[in-house]
Amino acid sequence: MSRKNVTKMREIKLVTIVGARPQFIKAAPVSRAIKKHNGSHGVQVREVLVHSGQHYDYLMSKVFFDELGIPEPRYNIGAGSGAHGRQTGVMLEKIEDVLIKEKPDLVFVYGDTNTTLAGALAAVKLHIPIAHVEAGLRSYNKLMPEEINRVLTDHVSTLLFCPTRASVENLKKEGLSAGVYRVGDVMYDSFRFNIKIAERDSNILKTMGLTPKGYYLSTVHRAENTDNAGRLESILRAMNSCGKPVVLPLHPRTKKILDERSSRLRLKNIFMTEPLPYFDMAVLTKNASAVLTDSGGLQKEAYFLKVPCITLRDETEWMETCEAGWNVLTGADKLKIVDACLNLSFRKYSRHPAVYGNGNAAEKIVKLLIKHVA
Ligand code: UD1
């Protein structure tokens, strides 16, 4: 490259803030696309990764960095667990220090966790523009901490990268249209990139002695289910009566609660495990009869793999999966859950529209970003 070209290159610095399990999955394809497009349109992008430390156990954090090839974060601010206000406050204070030191041109935040909100607040108060990936999702349930986090983050962001048509519409209803782009879902990018590798590398079916379509896969971690004894018990009793074994990788908080209660419930049909890495989860999802979950990510991953999903919530941000017939909302109602399991023909699984894009959301994000700054 000639000296003339070097002087022409515009360099921009991004700080990417992640901290909870799904954010590692979402940020990985964007980091990869940044590397791929670096230098295009005369823009050199430098990404500085910040880990808030919201998730810190090996199986909740490091294993995702290893599997997804995410580089070691430049900063790990080690916020750890705590009550929502305290956890968000600790992160806000420490992320602010990082942003003052790094002086980025833009901050990237993902999804709807306390890490997302802390990153967005720290940035906006320093007048640093924010790009929110997975903008515009709404459950319209303000009792969910995630709903508060995403509404506030959307309203202070400059670039809002939406996964779906509905998310763009949601923002429009709130008066947000400038800087809003429908790009598709970065989780679909991650899925597309990794599924073959996962199938090659994971031995989880053999290790657990499972046969394809001979079990259900479940995750339960939302506060509305774990912190409500009646709801959790109803979900577990349903799993115990749904005809096939249920594999239940446990989020640490759910584990803590179940350690106190499950012996009393005699859950013979449920096989509890540690939290599982991304590859094992992908293989388990692909081969399950159905997925029972309160996770947003897993609802979509089931859809990507054309596996029916039973959502243990009263509403979902991912309505497209229900509209296409692959997902049904049962809440924590035991009868509804068992009925859905035993009648997996609850919908005709014929339509499978590409509602989450084509697996190139990250590419679109980076191209838009470069256009924005060029
Ligand atoms: C967070 C997100 C949620 C996301 C989920 C993905 C918020 C408000 N919620 O919920 O949207 O779906 O991550 O998993 O940000 N714990 C450990 N080890 C860890 C992490 C957590 O033991 O590595 C335990 C702690 O007891 C902690 C509890 O899990 O108090 C909850 O963790 P926290 O990060 O507060 O929220 P999540 O429930 O994981």
Short mmCIF file of N, CA, C and O and ligand atoms in Angstrom, two decimals, residues 20-22 54-57 60 81 84 87 112-114 145-146 149 221-222 251-253 256, ligand 1:
data_model
loop_
_atom_site.label_atom_id
_atom_site.label_comp_id
_atom_site.label_asym_id
_atom_site.label_seq_id
_atom_site.Cartn_x
_atom_site.Cartn_y
_atom_site.Cartn_z
N ALA A 20 -23.00 -11.38 29.00
CA ALA A 20 -23.87 -12.52 29.31
C ALA A 20 -23.87 -13.48 28.13
O ALA A 20 -23.68 -13.06 26.98
N ARG A 21 -24.09 -14.73 28.45
CA ARG A 21 -23.97 -15.83 27.48
C ARG A 21 -24.48 -15.52 26.06
O ARG A 21 -23.72 -15.67 25.10
N PRO A 22 -25.75 -15.06 25.90
CA PRO A 22 -26.21 -14.86 24.52
C PRO A 22 -25.45 -13.77 23.78
O PRO A 22 -25.41 -13.76 22.54
N GLN A 54 -20.71 -10.07 33.84
CA GLN A 54 -22.04 -10.47 34.36
C GLN A 54 -22.11 -11.99 34.47
O GLN A 54 -22.62 -12.52 35.45
N HIS A 55 -21.65 -12.69 33.43
CA HIS A 55 -21.48 -14.14 33.51
C HIS A 55 -19.99 -14.44 33.62
O HIS A 55 -19.18 -13.87 32.88
N TYR A 56 -19.64 -15.34 34.52
CA TYR A 56 -18.23 -15.52 34.86
C TYR A 56 -17.84 -16.99 35.02
O TYR A 56 -16.68 -17.34 34.96
N ASP A 57 -18.82 -17.88 35.25
CA ASP A 57 -18.47 -19.31 35.36
C ASP A 57 -17.91 -19.76 34.01
O ASP A 57 -18.34 -19.26 32.96
N MET A 60 -20.51 -20.60 31.57
CA MET A 60 -21.41 -19.49 31.19
C MET A 60 -20.68 -18.47 30.33
O MET A 60 -21.31 -17.55 29.80
N SER A 81 -22.33 -11.03 39.93
CA SER A 81 -23.78 -11.07 40.16
C SER A 81 -24.18 -10.04 41.20
O SER A 81 -23.34 -9.47 41.89
N HIS A 84 -30.37 -6.17 40.62
CA HIS A 84 -30.32 -5.50 39.31
C HIS A 84 -29.68 -4.11 39.36
O HIS A 84 -28.80 -3.78 38.56
N GLN A 87 -25.92 -4.39 40.30
CA GLN A 87 -25.14 -4.97 39.21
C GLN A 87 -24.97 -3.96 38.07
O GLN A 87 -23.87 -3.74 37.56
N ASP A 112 -30.48 -7.33 25.52
CA ASP A 112 -31.33 -6.68 26.52
C ASP A 112 -30.94 -7.00 27.96
O ASP A 112 -31.78 -7.02 28.85
N THR A 113 -29.68 -7.28 28.19
CA THR A 113 -29.29 -7.64 29.56
C THR A 113 -28.88 -6.38 30.35
O THR A 113 -28.78 -5.29 29.78
N ASN A 114 -28.59 -6.59 31.61
CA ASN A 114 -28.11 -5.45 32.41
C ASN A 114 -26.80 -4.89 31.84
O ASN A 114 -26.54 -3.69 31.94
N PRO A 145 -37.02 -7.44 33.55
CA PRO A 145 -35.90 -6.49 33.51
C PRO A 145 -35.41 -6.26 32.09
O PRO A 145 -34.99 -5.17 31.73
N GLU A 146 -35.51 -7.30 31.26
CA GLU A 146 -35.02 -7.18 29.87
C GLU A 146 -35.82 -6.15 29.08
O GLU A 146 -35.28 -5.48 28.20
N ASN A 149 -34.53 -2.80 29.96
CA ASN A 149 -33.19 -2.63 29.38
C ASN A 149 -33.26 -2.30 27.89
O ASN A 149 -32.56 -1.43 27.39
N HIS A 221 -34.78 -20.32 32.85
CA HIS A 221 -33.92 -19.43 33.66
C HIS A 221 -34.53 -18.07 33.95
O HIS A 221 -33.99 -17.30 34.74
N ARG A 222 -35.67 -17.75 33.32
CA ARG A 222 -36.25 -16.41 33.51
C ARG A 222 -36.74 -16.23 34.94
O ARG A 222 -37.38 -17.13 35.49
N HIS A 251 -29.27 -23.38 34.32
CA HIS A 251 -28.67 -22.08 34.62
C HIS A 251 -28.34 -22.08 36.11
O HIS A 251 -29.11 -22.64 36.92
N PRO A 252 -27.23 -21.45 36.52
CA PRO A 252 -26.84 -21.53 37.95
C PRO A 252 -27.92 -21.08 38.92
O PRO A 252 -28.08 -21.66 39.99
N ARG A 253 -28.67 -20.06 38.52
CA ARG A 253 -29.72 -19.60 39.45
C ARG A 253 -30.82 -20.66 39.61
O ARG A 253 -31.28 -20.94 40.71
N LYS A 256 -29.59 -23.43 41.84
CA LYS A 256 -29.63 -23.11 43.27
C LYS A 256 -31.03 -23.35 43.83
O LYS A 256 -31.21 -23.94 44.88
C1 UD1 B 1 -29.17 -12.67 32.13
C2 UD1 B 1 -30.11 -11.70 31.37
C3 UD1 B 1 -31.11 -12.49 30.56
C4 UD1 B 1 -30.43 -13.52 29.67
C5 UD1 B 1 -29.53 -14.39 30.51
C6 UD1 B 1 -28.80 -15.39 29.65
C7 UD1 B 1 -30.44 -9.65 32.67
C8 UD1 B 1 -31.41 -8.83 33.43
N1 UD1 B 1 -30.85 -10.86 32.31
O1 UD1 B 1 -29.96 -13.34 33.08
O2 UD1 B 1 -31.84 -11.59 29.74
O3 UD1 B 1 -31.42 -14.30 29.05
O4 UD1 B 1 -28.58 -13.56 31.20
O5 UD1 B 1 -28.28 -16.44 30.41
O6 UD1 B 1 -29.36 -9.20 32.41
N2 UD1 B 1 -24.74 -16.93 38.08
C9 UD1 B 1 -23.68 -17.77 38.36
N3 UD1 B 1 -22.64 -17.78 37.49
C10 UD1 B 1 -22.58 -17.01 36.38
C11 UD1 B 1 -23.66 -16.14 36.12
C12 UD1 B 1 -24.73 -16.13 36.97
O7 UD1 B 1 -23.68 -18.50 39.35
O8 UD1 B 1 -21.59 -17.09 35.61
C13 UD1 B 1 -25.91 -16.94 38.98
C14 UD1 B 1 -25.81 -15.98 40.11
O9 UD1 B 1 -26.39 -16.54 41.23
C15 UD1 B 1 -26.69 -14.83 39.65
C16 UD1 B 1 -27.75 -15.53 38.81
O10 UD1 B 1 -27.07 -16.63 38.24
O11 UD1 B 1 -27.20 -14.09 40.69
C17 UD1 B 1 -28.38 -14.70 37.75
O12 UD1 B 1 -27.41 -14.19 36.86
P1 UD1 B 1 -27.57 -12.75 36.17
O13 UD1 B 1 -26.42 -12.46 35.31
O14 UD1 B 1 -27.91 -11.74 37.19
O15 UD1 B 1 -28.84 -12.87 35.23
P2 UD1 B 1 -29.32 -14.09 34.32
O16 UD1 B 1 -30.43 -14.74 35.03
O17 UD1 B 1 -28.19 -14.94 33.86
#
